[in-house]
């Protein structure tokens, strides 16, 4: 007796599992059922991956910048000695009030300001002129660019030692050169303004080429069409420099001013080595060239007063913030008046 088998596709029962009725985002061909945890993991990966990439920066910043900053602020509120850092006596803002009344702090602040001005203004002006010359097509321009960066790559200690010998009172080359014009030997180290000019010359020599290359990079980003339009209008080379080049690199100039201000506030190696001995820490016999960096070092590692040293460090930090705020206020006032 013959038996009949229902044909597939005609409404009869089918053997095997039913196929998926909806495609899954993780399975575009629709061969697997949707798995919610896979989709959730995919979304978490998309959102968390950017934070994972930037996490090393924040870890390093927190360990080597944020934590020391906060810990220094905590130390500045205590009376702490270098030999017994684990013993702290609460002072509150006593260290700050004592620093406010300390003549050495105001002397170091004034010296930092004057050395900063003497070194920063000529340095940036010379860097601007040097960058303007290097911006033209000269033979061996690559050599001059590398030579401009050489002082920056030189060790602070080596540069300061060489300049110390140049400014030596009895056998220095600077006094020998001045003697050709009938000028008596200048005691560069033990006089206030000569010492500050000598220290500023070290800073100028070391940082002029670095800033010149920053200006040069900014100048090369200025479109050549601006110079061609200025030349068509009859502008001279000087007018092109003042009307096209300087406005085109204004943001870079502000950047170098900020960097130079920070560097002047933290000036330490040049005056320390220029002192040639114990007077280097105190900035000369009469503190005539002691900067805030030297005062910090003297308080912490010569007088062993880490609380006062931390107070000087935070005073330097607050001064930088004040300078930044003043710069922003001046910029906003100019933008409103223009």
Short mmCIF file of N, CA and C in Angstrom, two decimals, residues 10-91:
data_model
loop_
_atom_site.label_atom_id
_atom_site.label_comp_id
_atom_site.label_asym_id
_atom_site.label_seq_id
_atom_site.Cartn_x
_atom_site.Cartn_y
_atom_site.Cartn_z
N UNK A 10 4.17 23.45 0.82
CA UNK A 10 2.74 23.46 0.53
C UNK A 10 1.91 23.51 1.78
N UNK A 11 2.47 23.98 2.84
CA UNK A 11 1.72 24.12 4.07
C UNK A 11 1.93 23.02 5.03
N UNK A 12 2.67 21.96 4.66
CA UNK A 12 2.93 20.85 5.55
C UNK A 12 4.01 21.19 6.54
N UNK A 13 4.19 20.33 7.55
CA UNK A 13 5.23 20.57 8.55
C UNK A 13 6.60 20.40 7.94
N UNK A 14 7.59 21.22 8.42
CA UNK A 14 8.96 21.18 7.92
C UNK A 14 9.86 20.68 9.03
N UNK A 15 10.86 19.92 8.61
CA UNK A 15 11.83 19.43 9.57
C UNK A 15 12.96 20.44 9.69
N UNK A 16 13.54 20.53 10.86
CA UNK A 16 14.66 21.45 11.08
C UNK A 16 14.20 22.70 11.77
N UNK A 17 15.16 23.45 12.35
CA UNK A 17 14.81 24.68 13.09
C UNK A 17 14.36 25.77 12.15
N UNK A 18 13.50 26.60 12.68
CA UNK A 18 13.02 27.73 11.89
C UNK A 18 14.12 28.78 11.77
N UNK A 19 14.21 29.42 10.62
CA UNK A 19 15.24 30.44 10.39
C UNK A 19 14.93 31.71 11.16
N UNK A 20 15.95 32.56 11.34
CA UNK A 20 15.74 33.82 12.08
C UNK A 20 14.82 34.74 11.31
N UNK A 21 14.01 35.41 12.02
CA UNK A 21 13.02 36.31 11.40
C UNK A 21 13.51 37.74 11.30
N UNK A 22 14.67 38.09 11.98
CA UNK A 22 15.16 39.48 11.95
C UNK A 22 16.67 39.47 11.98
N UNK A 23 17.25 40.31 11.17
CA UNK A 23 18.70 40.37 11.12
C UNK A 23 19.25 41.03 12.37
N UNK A 24 20.41 40.59 12.82
CA UNK A 24 21.06 41.14 14.01
C UNK A 24 22.14 42.13 13.57
N UNK A 25 22.38 43.20 14.33
CA UNK A 25 23.43 44.14 13.96
C UNK A 25 24.80 43.49 13.91
N UNK A 26 24.99 42.46 14.77
CA UNK A 26 26.26 41.75 14.77
C UNK A 26 26.29 40.64 13.75
N UNK A 27 25.15 40.37 13.10
CA UNK A 27 25.05 39.27 12.14
C UNK A 27 24.24 39.75 10.95
N UNK A 28 24.84 40.50 10.02
CA UNK A 28 24.07 41.11 8.93
C UNK A 28 23.40 40.09 8.01
N UNK A 29 23.93 38.89 7.92
CA UNK A 29 23.31 37.90 7.04
C UNK A 29 22.14 37.19 7.70
N UNK A 30 21.94 37.44 9.00
CA UNK A 30 20.79 36.85 9.66
C UNK A 30 20.91 35.38 9.91
N UNK A 31 22.11 34.86 10.15
CA UNK A 31 22.30 33.44 10.39
C UNK A 31 22.33 33.10 11.87
N UNK A 32 22.45 34.11 12.75
CA UNK A 32 22.50 33.84 14.18
C UNK A 32 21.45 34.70 14.87
N UNK A 33 20.94 34.23 15.97
CA UNK A 33 19.98 35.04 16.71
C UNK A 33 20.68 36.21 17.40
N UNK A 34 19.92 37.23 17.73
CA UNK A 34 20.48 38.41 18.39
C UNK A 34 20.95 38.05 19.79
N UNK A 35 22.15 38.59 20.17
CA UNK A 35 22.68 38.42 21.52
C UNK A 35 22.82 39.79 22.16
N UNK A 36 21.98 40.11 23.10
CA UNK A 36 22.00 41.47 23.68
C UNK A 36 23.33 41.83 24.31
N UNK A 37 24.00 40.85 24.94
CA UNK A 37 25.25 41.19 25.62
C UNK A 37 26.35 41.56 24.62
N UNK A 38 26.30 41.00 23.40
CA UNK A 38 27.29 41.36 22.38
C UNK A 38 27.10 42.80 21.93
N UNK A 39 25.85 43.19 21.74
CA UNK A 39 25.56 44.57 21.36
C UNK A 39 25.97 45.53 22.46
N UNK A 40 25.71 45.15 23.70
CA UNK A 40 26.08 46.00 24.83
C UNK A 40 27.60 46.15 24.93
N UNK A 41 28.32 45.06 24.70
CA UNK A 41 29.78 45.11 24.73
C UNK A 41 30.32 45.99 23.61
N UNK A 42 29.67 45.92 22.46
CA UNK A 42 30.10 46.75 21.33
C UNK A 42 29.91 48.24 21.65
N UNK A 43 28.78 48.58 22.22
CA UNK A 43 28.53 49.97 22.58
C UNK A 43 29.50 50.45 23.65
N UNK A 44 29.79 49.61 24.61
CA UNK A 44 30.73 49.97 25.67
C UNK A 44 32.13 50.20 25.10
N UNK A 45 32.50 49.37 24.11
CA UNK A 45 33.81 49.52 23.49
C UNK A 45 33.91 50.85 22.75
N UNK A 46 32.86 51.22 22.07
CA UNK A 46 32.88 52.48 21.32
C UNK A 46 32.98 53.68 22.27
N UNK A 47 32.28 53.64 23.38
CA UNK A 47 32.28 54.77 24.30
C UNK A 47 33.52 54.80 25.20
N UNK A 48 34.04 53.64 25.54
CA UNK A 48 35.16 53.60 26.49
C UNK A 48 36.52 53.69 25.82
N UNK A 49 36.60 53.34 24.53
CA UNK A 49 37.90 53.34 23.85
C UNK A 49 38.59 54.71 23.87
N UNK A 50 37.89 55.82 23.59
CA UNK A 50 38.58 57.12 23.64
C UNK A 50 39.17 57.43 25.01
N UNK A 51 38.44 57.10 26.07
CA UNK A 51 38.96 57.34 27.41
C UNK A 51 40.17 56.46 27.71
N UNK A 52 40.18 55.26 27.16
CA UNK A 52 41.32 54.38 27.38
C UNK A 52 42.57 54.91 26.68
N UNK A 53 42.39 55.55 25.53
CA UNK A 53 43.53 56.09 24.80
C UNK A 53 44.14 57.29 25.52
N UNK A 54 43.31 58.13 26.13
CA UNK A 54 43.83 59.33 26.80
C UNK A 54 44.16 59.07 28.27
N UNK A 55 43.83 57.89 28.77
CA UNK A 55 44.07 57.60 30.19
C UNK A 55 45.54 57.69 30.58
N UNK A 56 46.51 57.20 29.75
CA UNK A 56 47.91 57.33 30.16
C UNK A 56 48.34 58.76 30.44
N UNK A 57 47.85 59.71 29.63
CA UNK A 57 48.22 61.11 29.88
C UNK A 57 47.73 61.57 31.24
N UNK A 58 46.47 61.27 31.56
CA UNK A 58 45.93 61.72 32.83
C UNK A 58 46.59 61.02 34.01
N UNK A 59 47.00 59.76 33.81
CA UNK A 59 47.71 59.06 34.89
C UNK A 59 49.06 59.72 35.15
N UNK A 60 49.80 60.00 34.08
CA UNK A 60 51.11 60.65 34.24
C UNK A 60 50.94 62.07 34.78
N UNK A 61 49.94 62.79 34.28
CA UNK A 61 49.70 64.15 34.75
C UNK A 61 49.32 64.15 36.23
N UNK A 62 48.49 63.23 36.63
CA UNK A 62 48.10 63.17 38.03
C UNK A 62 49.23 62.79 38.96
N UNK A 63 50.12 61.88 38.48
CA UNK A 63 51.21 61.41 39.32
C UNK A 63 52.34 62.41 39.43
N UNK A 64 52.65 63.11 38.33
CA UNK A 64 53.84 63.95 38.31
C UNK A 64 53.53 65.45 38.26
N UNK A 65 52.29 65.84 38.14
CA UNK A 65 51.95 67.26 38.10
C UNK A 65 50.90 67.63 39.16
N UNK A 66 49.75 66.96 39.10
CA UNK A 66 48.66 67.34 39.99
C UNK A 66 48.97 66.99 41.45
N UNK A 67 49.43 65.76 41.68
CA UNK A 67 49.73 65.36 43.05
C UNK A 67 50.84 66.20 43.67
N UNK A 68 51.99 66.44 42.99
CA UNK A 68 53.00 67.32 43.60
C UNK A 68 52.50 68.72 43.86
N UNK A 69 51.63 69.22 42.97
CA UNK A 69 51.08 70.56 43.17
C UNK A 69 50.24 70.63 44.44
N UNK A 70 49.35 69.66 44.61
CA UNK A 70 48.49 69.65 45.79
C UNK A 70 49.29 69.35 47.06
N UNK A 71 50.27 68.46 46.95
CA UNK A 71 51.07 68.14 48.13
C UNK A 71 51.94 69.33 48.54
N UNK A 72 52.44 70.08 47.57
CA UNK A 72 53.20 71.29 47.88
C UNK A 72 52.32 72.31 48.58
N UNK A 73 51.08 72.44 48.14
CA UNK A 73 50.15 73.35 48.81
C UNK A 73 49.91 72.91 50.26
N UNK A 74 49.80 71.61 50.48
CA UNK A 74 49.59 71.10 51.84
C UNK A 74 50.82 71.36 52.72
N UNK A 75 52.02 71.17 52.15
CA UNK A 75 53.25 71.43 52.92
C UNK A 75 53.39 72.91 53.25
N UNK A 76 52.95 73.77 52.34
CA UNK A 76 53.10 75.21 52.59
C UNK A 76 52.27 75.68 53.78
N UNK A 77 51.32 74.88 54.21
CA UNK A 77 50.50 75.24 55.37
C UNK A 77 51.06 74.68 56.67
N UNK A 78 52.26 74.10 56.62
CA UNK A 78 52.86 73.49 57.80
C UNK A 78 54.30 73.98 57.98
N UNK A 79 54.78 73.77 59.18
CA UNK A 79 56.20 73.98 59.48
C UNK A 79 56.90 72.63 59.35
N UNK A 80 57.66 72.45 58.28
CA UNK A 80 58.28 71.17 57.96
C UNK A 80 59.76 71.40 57.71
N UNK A 81 60.58 70.50 58.25
CA UNK A 81 62.00 70.53 58.00
C UNK A 81 62.39 69.42 57.03
N UNK A 82 63.46 69.63 56.31
CA UNK A 82 63.88 68.68 55.29
C UNK A 82 64.25 67.33 55.88
N UNK A 83 64.87 67.32 57.04
CA UNK A 83 65.33 66.06 57.64
C UNK A 83 64.19 65.26 58.23
N UNK A 84 63.09 65.91 58.58
CA UNK A 84 61.95 65.22 59.20
C UNK A 84 60.67 65.58 58.44
N UNK A 85 60.57 65.07 57.22
CA UNK A 85 59.41 65.40 56.40
C UNK A 85 58.13 64.78 56.93
N UNK A 86 58.23 63.75 57.77
CA UNK A 86 57.04 63.10 58.29
C UNK A 86 56.48 63.82 59.51
N UNK A 87 57.16 64.82 60.00
CA UNK A 87 56.70 65.59 61.16
C UNK A 87 56.28 66.97 60.67
N UNK A 88 55.00 67.25 60.78
CA UNK A 88 54.46 68.52 60.31
C UNK A 88 53.73 69.22 61.45
N UNK A 89 53.97 70.50 61.56
CA UNK A 89 53.29 71.33 62.54
C UNK A 89 52.43 72.36 61.81
N UNK A 90 51.14 72.35 62.10
CA UNK A 90 50.20 73.20 61.37
C UNK A 90 50.52 74.67 61.56
N UNK A 91 50.62 75.40 60.44
CA UNK A 91 50.89 76.83 60.48
C UNK A 91 49.77 77.65 59.86
#
